[in-house]
Tab-separated table of C-alpha atoms in Angstrom:
chain	number	residue	atom	x	y	z
A	234	UNK	CA	50.142	94.165	201.557
A	235	UNK	CA	51.594	96.401	198.960
A	236	UNK	CA	55.307	96.498	198.349
A	237	UNK	CA	57.179	98.497	195.729
A	238	UNK	CA	60.360	96.843	194.566
A	239	UNK	CA	62.881	98.731	192.419
A	240	UNK	CA	66.396	97.494	191.822
A	241	UNK	CA	67.095	99.142	188.506
A	242	UNK	CA	69.706	101.530	189.905
A	243	UNK	CA	70.188	99.744	193.231
A	244	UNK	CA	69.901	102.948	195.218
A	245	UNK	CA	67.130	104.177	197.464
A	246	UNK	CA	66.642	107.741	198.700
A	247	UNK	CA	67.632	106.784	202.259
A	248	UNK	CA	70.515	104.614	201.066
A	249	UNK	CA	72.162	106.812	198.417
A	250	UNK	CA	75.664	105.664	197.664
A	251	UNK	CA	75.261	102.312	199.429
A	252	UNK	CA	75.079	99.156	197.312
A	253	UNK	CA	71.893	97.160	197.690
A	254	UNK	CA	72.124	93.506	196.620
A	255	UNK	CA	68.466	93.051	195.808
A	256	UNK	CA	68.692	89.680	194.128
A	257	UNK	CA	70.335	87.819	196.964
A	258	UNK	CA	72.875	86.106	194.740
A	259	UNK	CA	74.370	84.500	197.826
A	260	UNK	CA	70.991	82.801	198.159
A	261	UNK	CA	70.796	82.990	201.917
A	262	UNK	CA	67.180	84.105	201.622
A	263	UNK	CA	64.360	81.597	201.626
A	264	UNK	CA	62.330	81.638	198.414
A	265	UNK	CA	58.613	81.768	198.884
A	266	UNK	CA	58.174	78.830	196.578
A	267	UNK	CA	59.932	76.427	198.977
A	268	UNK	CA	63.071	74.307	198.749
A	269	UNK	CA	62.397	72.769	195.273
A	270	UNK	CA	62.033	76.253	193.782
A	271	UNK	CA	65.257	77.354	195.476
A	272	UNK	CA	67.101	74.294	194.125
A	273	UNK	CA	65.816	74.985	190.593
A	274	UNK	CA	67.001	78.571	190.892
A	275	UNK	CA	70.485	77.536	192.080
A	276	UNK	CA	70.813	74.961	189.300
A	277	UNK	CA	69.891	77.694	186.833
A	278	UNK	CA	72.767	79.787	188.155
A	279	UNK	CA	75.175	76.905	187.685
A	280	UNK	CA	74.070	76.241	184.119
A	281	UNK	CA	73.914	79.910	183.079
A	282	UNK	CA	76.428	82.003	185.050
A	283	UNK	CA	75.313	85.595	185.271
A	284	UNK	CA	75.170	88.696	187.415
A	285	UNK	CA	72.777	91.607	187.672
A	286	UNK	CA	74.778	93.831	189.988
A	287	UNK	CA	74.378	97.550	189.315
A	288	UNK	CA	77.958	97.731	187.995
A	289	UNK	CA	77.239	94.959	185.478
A	290	UNK	CA	74.119	96.738	184.216
A	291	UNK	CA	76.035	99.997	183.929
A	292	UNK	CA	78.870	98.256	182.067
A	293	UNK	CA	76.409	96.733	179.576
A	294	UNK	CA	74.738	100.096	178.989
A	295	UNK	CA	78.072	101.848	178.545
A	296	UNK	CA	79.212	99.124	176.143
A	297	UNK	CA	76.096	99.731	174.041
A	298	UNK	CA	76.882	103.453	173.931
A	299	UNK	CA	80.498	102.656	173.060
A	300	UNK	CA	79.355	100.421	170.194
A	301	UNK	CA	77.121	103.207	168.948
A	302	UNK	CA	79.988	105.704	169.063
A	303	UNK	CA	82.276	103.217	167.314
A	304	UNK	CA	79.697	102.765	164.558
A	305	UNK	CA	79.537	106.531	164.088
A	306	UNK	CA	83.335	106.950	163.926
A	307	UNK	CA	83.855	104.045	161.521
A	308	UNK	CA	81.028	105.169	159.242
A	309	UNK	CA	82.252	108.765	159.314
A	310	UNK	CA	85.703	107.571	158.253
A	311	UNK	CA	84.194	105.623	155.338
A	312	UNK	CA	82.060	108.606	154.308
A	313	UNK	CA	85.092	110.888	154.604
A	314	UNK	CA	87.143	108.734	152.265
A	315	UNK	CA	84.190	108.553	149.860
A	316	UNK	CA	83.744	112.340	149.863
A	317	UNK	CA	87.476	112.931	149.313
A	318	UNK	CA	87.499	110.525	146.362
A	319	UNK	CA	84.482	112.253	144.860
A	320	UNK	CA	86.036	115.691	145.442
A	321	UNK	CA	89.193	114.628	143.620
A	322	UNK	CA	87.102	113.509	140.629
A	323	UNK	CA	85.182	116.805	140.745
A	324	UNK	CA	88.474	118.680	140.383
A	325	UNK	CA	89.416	116.550	137.365
A	326	UNK	CA	86.011	116.554	135.668
A	327	UNK	CA	84.599	119.917	136.681
A	328	UNK	CA	81.171	118.265	136.934
A	329	UNK	CA	78.648	120.531	138.636
A	330	UNK	CA	76.239	117.621	139.202
A	331	UNK	CA	78.908	115.589	140.929
A	332	UNK	CA	79.989	118.602	142.976
A	333	UNK	CA	76.434	118.954	144.257
A	334	UNK	CA	76.311	115.260	145.171
A	335	UNK	CA	79.672	115.482	146.962
A	336	UNK	CA	78.672	118.529	148.992
A	337	UNK	CA	75.298	116.919	149.766
A	338	UNK	CA	76.927	113.733	151.066
A	339	UNK	CA	79.499	115.617	153.142
A	340	UNK	CA	76.901	117.895	154.711
A	341	UNK	CA	74.484	115.082	155.510
A	342	UNK	CA	77.270	113.087	157.167
A	343	UNK	CA	77.216	115.781	159.865
A	344	UNK	CA	73.939	114.350	161.182
A	345	UNK	CA	76.189	111.940	163.068
A	346	UNK	CA	77.202	114.869	165.289
A	347	UNK	CA	73.909	115.216	167.234
A	348	UNK	CA	73.699	111.448	167.553
A	349	UNK	CA	77.254	111.305	168.901
A	350	UNK	CA	76.386	114.018	171.411
A	351	UNK	CA	73.330	111.995	172.426
A	352	UNK	CA	75.451	108.891	173.079
A	353	UNK	CA	77.865	110.937	175.193
A	354	UNK	CA	75.000	112.512	177.161
A	355	UNK	CA	73.467	109.086	177.697
A	356	UNK	CA	76.528	108.029	179.683
A	357	UNK	CA	76.003	110.713	182.318
A	358	UNK	CA	74.722	109.650	185.703
A	359	UNK	CA	71.188	110.415	186.794
A	360	UNK	CA	70.598	113.597	188.754
A	361	UNK	CA	67.840	114.894	190.995
A	362	UNK	CA	66.466	116.808	188.006
A	363	UNK	CA	66.989	114.100	185.343
A	364	UNK	CA	66.036	111.111	187.458
A	365	UNK	CA	65.886	108.796	184.419
A	366	UNK	CA	69.187	110.022	183.023
A	367	UNK	CA	69.781	111.571	179.604
A	368	UNK	CA	68.833	108.689	177.313
A	369	UNK	CA	66.030	110.707	175.715
A	370	UNK	CA	68.693	112.764	173.941
A	371	UNK	CA	68.782	109.905	171.400
A	372	UNK	CA	65.130	110.536	170.571
A	373	UNK	CA	65.862	114.222	169.968
A	374	UNK	CA	68.747	113.245	167.683
A	375	UNK	CA	66.404	110.875	165.849
A	376	UNK	CA	63.939	113.704	165.247
A	377	UNK	CA	66.769	115.845	163.831
A	378	UNK	CA	67.784	113.011	161.507
A	379	UNK	CA	64.219	112.528	160.249
A	380	UNK	CA	64.017	116.264	159.581
A	381	UNK	CA	67.269	116.049	157.596
A	382	UNK	CA	65.943	113.168	155.495
A	383	UNK	CA	62.819	115.219	154.784
A	384	UNK	CA	65.027	118.140	153.733
A	385	UNK	CA	66.957	115.787	151.434
A	386	UNK	CA	63.710	114.747	149.748
A	387	UNK	CA	62.715	118.382	149.231
A	388	UNK	CA	66.173	119.235	147.872
A	389	UNK	CA	66.128	116.279	145.470
A	390	UNK	CA	62.663	117.198	144.199
A	391	UNK	CA	63.589	120.877	143.763
A	392	UNK	CA	66.782	119.965	141.861
A	393	UNK	CA	64.891	117.572	139.569
A	394	UNK	CA	62.218	120.160	138.736
A	395	UNK	CA	64.906	122.804	138.134
A	396	UNK	CA	66.652	120.474	135.688
A	397	UNK	CA	63.373	119.849	133.878
A	398	UNK	CA	62.783	123.573	133.470
A	399	UNK	CA	66.408	124.352	132.661
A	400	UNK	CA	68.072	121.312	130.984
A	401	UNK	CA	71.864	121.145	131.138
A	402	UNK	CA	74.236	118.902	129.255
A	403	UNK	CA	76.404	116.598	131.353
A	404	UNK	CA	80.137	116.348	130.639
A	405	UNK	CA	82.869	113.858	131.582
A	406	UNK	CA	80.227	111.177	131.839
A	407	UNK	CA	82.508	108.240	132.611
A	408	UNK	CA	84.276	110.145	135.401
A	409	UNK	CA	80.970	111.200	136.880
A	410	UNK	CA	79.749	107.598	136.714
A	411	UNK	CA	82.807	106.309	138.595
A	412	UNK	CA	82.369	108.908	141.331
A	413	UNK	CA	78.659	108.110	141.605
A	414	UNK	CA	79.429	104.406	142.058
A	415	UNK	CA	81.896	105.285	144.835
A	416	UNK	CA	79.270	107.442	146.515
A	417	UNK	CA	76.625	104.735	146.333
A	418	UNK	CA	78.900	101.966	147.637
A	419	UNK	CA	80.212	104.104	150.515
A	420	UNK	CA	76.791	105.255	151.652
A	421	UNK	CA	75.141	101.846	151.329
A	422	UNK	CA	77.923	100.216	153.366
A	423	UNK	CA	77.505	102.853	156.064
A	424	UNK	CA	73.721	102.415	155.970
A	425	UNK	CA	73.932	98.655	156.507
A	426	UNK	CA	76.510	99.035	159.269
A	427	UNK	CA	74.591	101.693	161.213
A	428	UNK	CA	71.268	99.893	160.867
A	429	UNK	CA	72.774	96.589	162.031
A	430	UNK	CA	74.454	98.095	165.089
A	431	UNK	CA	71.383	100.215	165.826
A	432	UNK	CA	69.173	97.116	165.858
A	433	UNK	CA	71.643	95.255	168.065
A	434	UNK	CA	71.931	97.946	170.729
A	435	UNK	CA	68.307	99.105	170.468
A	436	UNK	CA	68.997	102.630	169.175
A	437	UNK	CA	66.188	103.907	166.959
A	438	UNK	CA	68.183	107.074	166.261
A	439	UNK	CA	71.153	105.105	164.911
A	440	UNK	CA	68.806	103.062	162.712
A	441	UNK	CA	67.305	106.313	161.403
A	442	UNK	CA	70.794	107.651	160.700
A	443	UNK	CA	71.543	104.463	158.765
A	444	UNK	CA	68.406	104.991	156.709
A	445	UNK	CA	69.565	108.552	156.138
A	446	UNK	CA	72.874	107.270	154.750
A	447	UNK	CA	70.813	105.091	152.413
A	448	UNK	CA	69.078	108.188	151.029
A	449	UNK	CA	72.501	109.655	150.283
A	450	UNK	CA	73.341	106.471	148.406
A	451	UNK	CA	70.177	106.920	146.367
A	452	UNK	CA	71.315	110.440	145.495
A	453	UNK	CA	74.616	109.080	144.210
A	454	UNK	CA	72.727	106.405	142.294
A	455	UNK	CA	70.680	109.140	140.662
A	456	UNK	CA	73.889	110.748	139.378
A	457	UNK	CA	74.994	107.369	137.959
A	458	UNK	CA	71.686	106.716	136.201
A	459	UNK	CA	71.612	110.274	134.903
A	460	UNK	CA	75.079	109.856	133.415
A	461	UNK	CA	73.978	106.611	131.758
A	462	UNK	CA	70.900	108.254	130.289
A	463	UNK	CA	72.934	111.192	129.015
A	464	UNK	CA	75.409	108.803	127.385
A	465	UNK	CA	72.488	107.272	125.489
A	466	UNK	CA	71.361	110.708	124.340
A	467	UNK	CA	68.409	111.092	126.696
A	468	UNK	CA	68.814	114.650	127.955
A	469	UNK	CA	65.881	114.412	130.348
A	470	UNK	CA	67.425	111.432	132.161
A	471	UNK	CA	68.851	113.592	134.962
A	472	UNK	CA	65.595	115.203	136.155
A	473	UNK	CA	63.448	112.115	135.563
A	474	UNK	CA	65.780	109.916	137.589
A	475	UNK	CA	65.926	112.676	140.204
A	476	UNK	CA	62.163	112.495	140.645
A	477	UNK	CA	62.309	108.707	140.972
A	478	UNK	CA	65.015	109.002	143.623
A	479	UNK	CA	62.883	111.564	145.441
A	480	UNK	CA	60.119	108.971	145.657
A	481	UNK	CA	62.625	106.438	147.034
A	482	UNK	CA	63.798	108.932	149.659
A	483	UNK	CA	60.192	109.514	150.721
A	484	UNK	CA	59.813	105.757	151.327
A	485	UNK	CA	62.988	105.748	153.435
A	486	UNK	CA	61.675	108.812	155.275
A	487	UNK	CA	58.504	106.910	156.125
A	488	UNK	CA	60.486	104.050	157.673
A	489	UNK	CA	62.798	106.369	159.623
A	490	UNK	CA	59.891	108.495	160.870
A	491	UNK	CA	58.033	105.374	162.017
A	492	UNK	CA	61.104	104.169	163.964
A	493	UNK	CA	61.564	107.493	165.731
A	494	UNK	CA	57.829	108.114	166.264
A	495	UNK	CA	57.386	104.736	167.936
A	496	UNK	CA	60.327	105.421	170.226
A	497	UNK	CA	59.121	108.908	171.187
A	498	UNK	CA	55.667	107.484	171.925
A	499	UNK	CA	57.131	104.739	174.160
A	500	UNK	CA	56.113	101.934	171.782
A	501	UNK	CA	57.733	98.523	172.229
A	502	UNK	CA	57.623	95.279	170.302
A	503	UNK	CA	54.606	93.309	171.650
A	504	UNK	CA	56.791	90.192	171.700
A	505	UNK	CA	58.805	91.807	174.521
A	506	UNK	CA	55.607	92.170	176.563
A	507	UNK	CA	54.744	88.524	175.843
A	508	UNK	CA	58.221	87.420	176.929
A	509	UNK	CA	57.951	89.422	180.152
A	510	UNK	CA	54.538	87.977	181.014
A	511	UNK	CA	55.677	84.421	180.268
A	512	UNK	CA	58.715	84.875	182.509
A	513	UNK	CA	56.679	86.292	185.395
A	514	UNK	CA	54.247	83.367	185.283
A	515	UNK	CA	57.130	80.966	185.988
A	516	UNK	CA	58.066	82.714	189.253
A	517	UNK	CA	56.916	80.747	192.329
A	518	UNK	CA	54.470	82.798	194.368
A	519	UNK	CA	53.183	84.955	191.508
A	520	UNK	CA	49.452	84.224	191.306
A	521	UNK	CA	48.612	86.659	188.525
A	522	UNK	CA	49.969	89.668	186.634
A	523	UNK	CA	48.489	93.150	186.754
A	524	UNK	CA	49.523	96.057	184.590
A	525	UNK	CA	52.836	95.606	182.757
A	526	UNK	CA	54.659	98.504	181.121
A	527	UNK	CA	57.896	98.669	179.157
A	528	UNK	CA	59.516	101.783	177.750
A	529	UNK	CA	62.735	102.705	175.971
A	530	UNK	CA	64.954	105.436	177.375
A	531	UNK	CA	67.551	105.855	174.670
A	532	UNK	CA	68.717	102.330	173.889
A	533	UNK	CA	67.864	100.939	177.322
A	534	UNK	CA	64.606	99.383	178.473
A	535	UNK	CA	62.873	99.972	181.792
A	536	UNK	CA	59.905	98.028	183.093
A	537	UNK	CA	57.079	98.429	185.603
A	538	UNK	CA	54.779	95.604	186.633
A	539	UNK	CA	52.235	94.736	189.313
A	540	UNK	CA	52.171	91.099	190.435
A	541	UNK	CA	49.458	89.437	192.503
A	542	UNK	CA	50.673	87.432	195.510
A	543	UNK	CA	49.129	85.723	198.534
A	544	UNK	CA	48.011	88.443	200.963
A	545	UNK	CA	48.893	86.309	204.005
A	546	UNK	CA	52.627	86.273	203.224
A	547	UNK	CA	55.049	88.286	205.305
A	548	UNK	CA	56.665	91.409	203.954
A	549	UNK	CA	59.972	89.535	203.698
A	550	UNK	CA	58.400	86.729	201.675
A	551	UNK	CA	56.711	89.245	199.388
A	552	UNK	CA	60.040	90.982	198.880
A	553	UNK	CA	61.657	87.706	197.883
A	554	UNK	CA	58.957	87.042	195.295
A	555	UNK	CA	59.379	90.569	193.916
A	556	UNK	CA	63.142	90.053	193.673
A	557	UNK	CA	62.649	86.800	191.792
A	558	UNK	CA	60.135	88.485	189.490
A	559	UNK	CA	62.635	91.205	188.577
A	560	UNK	CA	65.322	88.562	188.163
A	561	UNK	CA	63.134	86.665	185.711
A	562	UNK	CA	62.405	89.847	183.749
A	563	UNK	CA	66.087	90.709	183.407
A	564	UNK	CA	66.729	87.281	181.896
A	565	UNK	CA	63.703	87.228	179.608
A	566	UNK	CA	63.679	90.757	178.155
A	567	UNK	CA	66.734	91.782	176.119
A	568	UNK	CA	68.244	95.196	176.961
A	569	UNK	CA	66.118	95.545	180.097
A	570	UNK	CA	68.293	97.315	182.679
A	571	UNK	CA	65.779	98.098	185.420
A	572	UNK	CA	62.358	97.066	186.663
A	573	UNK	CA	59.932	98.265	189.296
A	574	UNK	CA	57.902	95.355	190.705
A	575	UNK	CA	54.808	96.226	192.738
A	576	UNK	CA	53.357	93.415	194.835
A	577	UNK	CA	49.569	93.419	195.067
A	578	UNK	CA	47.040	91.147	196.747
A	579	UNK	CA	43.568	89.935	195.940
A	580	UNK	CA	41.169	91.133	198.656
A	581	UNK	CA	39.394	88.377	200.542
A	582	UNK	CA	35.604	88.099	200.530
A	583	UNK	CA	34.090	91.090	202.298
A	584	UNK	CA	37.459	92.847	202.524
A	585	UNK	CA	37.633	96.373	201.028
A	586	UNK	CA	39.744	97.042	197.962
A	587	UNK	CA	43.286	97.773	199.217
A	588	UNK	CA	43.533	100.525	196.595
A	589	UNK	CA	40.351	102.299	197.709
A	590	UNK	CA	42.319	105.310	198.995
A	591	UNK	CA	43.715	105.831	195.492
A	592	UNK	CA	40.392	105.642	193.650
A	593	UNK	CA	39.880	109.409	193.502
A	594	UNK	CA	43.291	109.802	191.809
A	595	UNK	CA	42.347	107.504	188.936
A	596	UNK	CA	41.782	109.459	185.727
A	597	UNK	CA	38.431	108.988	184.027
């Protein structure tokens, strides 16, 4: 008996638009594990009230997108105030170095635009063409952010080399230092905020954008250190510090690229796989676990798993076990919004492999 069980979106091709209560939260179904298992399940509901209706999953996903958008708006406001303060000091001091830092920070803040568009796209409903939705737009935004960080590193290195070849004397050092401190504080605050929210909602792109804000803070820090070196009479302080900051940006680039690369390649934390397997083994009727897959689509997780059950069970009993398996996964794996549970059986002695008809489709 082979039964495919998918309640992630709670819609089937023949039942489009009709709600499908796959988990049986009324508990009128009989659990394959018998009355004790059913009692344990009901007690669990009493101790930990919850719901996995499709509307609840959608609300949670939309709330994550809303938190991401809120993080972008708040951080953009902070960066806007920082840029305006720096611009005002540029007008007073006439510092070319500070002007470059201000323009750099303002321009790089615009990387929030593709990420914001990605969050908006991610809220759109699935279609017959985009059957998984538009969550992958976040990965594209993450790639754009990594490219921007790389461009920042190149720009910083080019500026530092130019200053080495063509030294320039810095003026209004104390004013430049104040503006640089403002730039560093603003960008570092934004970096921490975006990274924290990105980790919480599972958005690799938002984490990368937070790391990008950190590179902008390093740029401002370079201006501060350069001003300090110039005040001490070290004329080469500006380009030397610029090269050091370039190295720091490259390290940040490595971290951001790793985050985005893992997400694009469907990598997940192995601890999530462990948690899923542990949860499935507690489900009555699950004899063993076959292939288990988890993947991120934007900041939402989807899962696919094959479970081994008794081949003599009825289709209804197998369905109940599959429903309980998905239920267990939704509790055990954070940010999991959908799961496809395939019920499989172990062939009896002398019985052909139930998957024999698929053998010629298996890739070598």
